[in-house]
CSV table of C-alpha atoms in Angstrom, one decimal:
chain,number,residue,atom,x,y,z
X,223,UNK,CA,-39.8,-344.2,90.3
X,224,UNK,CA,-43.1,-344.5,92.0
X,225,UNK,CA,-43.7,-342.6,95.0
X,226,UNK,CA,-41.3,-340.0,94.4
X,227,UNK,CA,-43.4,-337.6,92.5
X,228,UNK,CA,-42.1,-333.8,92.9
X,229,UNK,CA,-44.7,-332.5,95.1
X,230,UNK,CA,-44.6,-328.2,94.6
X,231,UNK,CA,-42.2,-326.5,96.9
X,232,UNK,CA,-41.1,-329.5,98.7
X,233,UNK,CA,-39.2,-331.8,96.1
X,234,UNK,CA,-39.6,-335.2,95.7
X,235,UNK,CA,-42.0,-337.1,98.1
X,236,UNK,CA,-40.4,-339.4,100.1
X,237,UNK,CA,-43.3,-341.6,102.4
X,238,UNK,CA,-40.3,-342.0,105.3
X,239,UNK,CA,-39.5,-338.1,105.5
X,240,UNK,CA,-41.6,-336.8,108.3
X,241,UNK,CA,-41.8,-332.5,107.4
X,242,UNK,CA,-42.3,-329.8,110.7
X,243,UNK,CA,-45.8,-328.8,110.9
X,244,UNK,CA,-46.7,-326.1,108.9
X,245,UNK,CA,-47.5,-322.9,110.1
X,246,UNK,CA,-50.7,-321.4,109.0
X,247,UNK,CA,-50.1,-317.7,109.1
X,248,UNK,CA,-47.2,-315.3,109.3
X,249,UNK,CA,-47.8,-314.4,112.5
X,250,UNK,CA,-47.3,-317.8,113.7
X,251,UNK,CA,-44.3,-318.3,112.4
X,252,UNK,CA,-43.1,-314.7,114.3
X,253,UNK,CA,-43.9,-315.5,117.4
X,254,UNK,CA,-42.1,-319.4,116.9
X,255,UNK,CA,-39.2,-317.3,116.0
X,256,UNK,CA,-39.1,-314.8,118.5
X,257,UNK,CA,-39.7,-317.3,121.6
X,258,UNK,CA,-37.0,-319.6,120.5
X,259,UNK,CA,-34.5,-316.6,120.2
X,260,UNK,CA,-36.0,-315.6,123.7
X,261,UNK,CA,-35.3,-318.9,125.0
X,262,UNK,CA,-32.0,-319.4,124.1
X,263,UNK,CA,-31.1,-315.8,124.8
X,264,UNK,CA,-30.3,-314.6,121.9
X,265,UNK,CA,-33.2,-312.4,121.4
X,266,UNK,CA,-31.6,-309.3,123.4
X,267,UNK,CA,-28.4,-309.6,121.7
X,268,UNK,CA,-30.1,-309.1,118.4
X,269,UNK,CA,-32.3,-306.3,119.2
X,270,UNK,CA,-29.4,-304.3,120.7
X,271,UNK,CA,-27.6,-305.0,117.4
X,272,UNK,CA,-29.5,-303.8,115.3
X,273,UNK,CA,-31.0,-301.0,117.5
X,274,UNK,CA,-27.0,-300.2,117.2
X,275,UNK,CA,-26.7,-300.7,113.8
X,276,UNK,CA,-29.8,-298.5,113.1
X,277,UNK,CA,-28.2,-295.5,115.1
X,278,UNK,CA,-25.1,-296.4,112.9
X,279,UNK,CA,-27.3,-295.7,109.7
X,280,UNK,CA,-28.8,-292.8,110.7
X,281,UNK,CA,-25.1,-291.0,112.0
X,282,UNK,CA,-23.8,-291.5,108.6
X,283,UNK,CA,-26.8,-289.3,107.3
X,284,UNK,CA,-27.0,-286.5,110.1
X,285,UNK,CA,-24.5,-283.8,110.5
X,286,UNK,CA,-21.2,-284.7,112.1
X,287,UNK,CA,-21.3,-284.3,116.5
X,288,UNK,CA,-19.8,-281.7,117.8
X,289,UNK,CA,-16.8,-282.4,120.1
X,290,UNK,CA,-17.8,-284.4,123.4
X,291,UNK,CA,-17.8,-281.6,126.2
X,292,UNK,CA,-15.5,-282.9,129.3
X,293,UNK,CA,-18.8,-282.7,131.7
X,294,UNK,CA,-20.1,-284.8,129.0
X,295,UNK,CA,-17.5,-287.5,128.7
X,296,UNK,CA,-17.8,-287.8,132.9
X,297,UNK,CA,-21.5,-287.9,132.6
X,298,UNK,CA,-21.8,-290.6,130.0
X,299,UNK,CA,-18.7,-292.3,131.9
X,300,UNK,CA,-20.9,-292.3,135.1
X,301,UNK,CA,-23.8,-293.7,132.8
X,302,UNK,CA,-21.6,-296.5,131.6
X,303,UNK,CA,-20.2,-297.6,134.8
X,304,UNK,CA,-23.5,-298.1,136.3
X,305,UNK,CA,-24.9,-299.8,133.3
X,306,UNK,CA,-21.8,-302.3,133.5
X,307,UNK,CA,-22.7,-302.4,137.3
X,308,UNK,CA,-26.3,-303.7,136.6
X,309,UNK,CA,-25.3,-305.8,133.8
X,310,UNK,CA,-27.4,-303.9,131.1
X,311,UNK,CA,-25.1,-304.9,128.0
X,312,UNK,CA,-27.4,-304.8,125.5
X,313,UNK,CA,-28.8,-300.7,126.8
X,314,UNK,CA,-24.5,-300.1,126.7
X,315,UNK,CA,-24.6,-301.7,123.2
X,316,UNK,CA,-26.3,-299.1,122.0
X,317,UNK,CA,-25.4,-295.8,124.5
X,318,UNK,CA,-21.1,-296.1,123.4
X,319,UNK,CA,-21.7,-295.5,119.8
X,320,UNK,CA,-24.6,-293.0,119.7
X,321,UNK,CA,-22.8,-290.5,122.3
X,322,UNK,CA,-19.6,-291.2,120.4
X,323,UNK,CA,-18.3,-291.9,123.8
X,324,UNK,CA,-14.6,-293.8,123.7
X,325,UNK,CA,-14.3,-297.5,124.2
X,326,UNK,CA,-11.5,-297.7,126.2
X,327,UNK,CA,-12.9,-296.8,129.7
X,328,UNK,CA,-11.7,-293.2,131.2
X,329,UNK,CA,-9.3,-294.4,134.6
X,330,UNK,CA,-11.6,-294.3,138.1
X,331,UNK,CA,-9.0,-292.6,139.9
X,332,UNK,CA,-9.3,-289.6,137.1
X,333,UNK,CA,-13.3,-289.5,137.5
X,334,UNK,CA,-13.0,-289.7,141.8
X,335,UNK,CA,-10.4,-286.5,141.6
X,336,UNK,CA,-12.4,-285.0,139.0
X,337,UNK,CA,-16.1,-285.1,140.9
X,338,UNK,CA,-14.1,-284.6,144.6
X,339,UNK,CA,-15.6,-288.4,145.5
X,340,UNK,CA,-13.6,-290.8,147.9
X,341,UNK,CA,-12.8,-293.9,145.6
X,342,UNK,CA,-12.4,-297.2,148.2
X,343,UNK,CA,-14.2,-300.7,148.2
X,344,UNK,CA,-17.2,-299.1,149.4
X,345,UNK,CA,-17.8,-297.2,146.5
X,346,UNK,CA,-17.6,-299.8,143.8
């Protein structure tokens, strides 16, 4: 039919179908990307993950740990509670599975008795 010629790469032309702009270089089109992942917030998320996934990777490869010393599992305990504290999810994304630390979260009572510290509503 007239004016529906196949036009290459964008099938056939239709007079009424208005296309996006297109962008003239790769770059472009990165930094489209990565400011509309910024602005809906997604852009964080998706670096931690695959920060995460890339320390994943690269476990699998490398000798196995060896096991998690207990001043170790206080320390990186200490490390998570204040990351949770200041609301850095995305640095805490990536800090559980490279120390190997456990996910369920060691009890606050424990970690007071254990470093001598006075656990009350001041303190949280």
């Amino acid at each position: 039919e007239q004016g529906e010629e196949d036009h290459p790469g964008t099938g056939p032309y239709l007079p009424h179908r208005k296309d996006p702009p297109a962008m003239s270089t790769l770059e472009e089109l990165k930094a489209a990307l990565r400011d509309t992942l910024a602005a809906r917030g997604s852009l964080g998320q998706i670096q931690a993950r695959v920060r995460s996934e890339i320390f994943n990777a690269l476990e699998e490869t490398e000798d196995p740990k060896p096991p998690m010393s207990h001043e170790n599992l206080v320390i990186n305990e200490l490390i998570r509670e204040y990351l949770e504290y200041n609301n850095y999810k995305h640095t805490l994304s990536v800090l559980l599975p490279e120390t190997g630390q456990p996910a369920e979260r060691i009890d606050r009572t424990f970690l007071s008795q254990d470093l001598n510290l006075r656990d009350d509503a001041h303190a949280r």
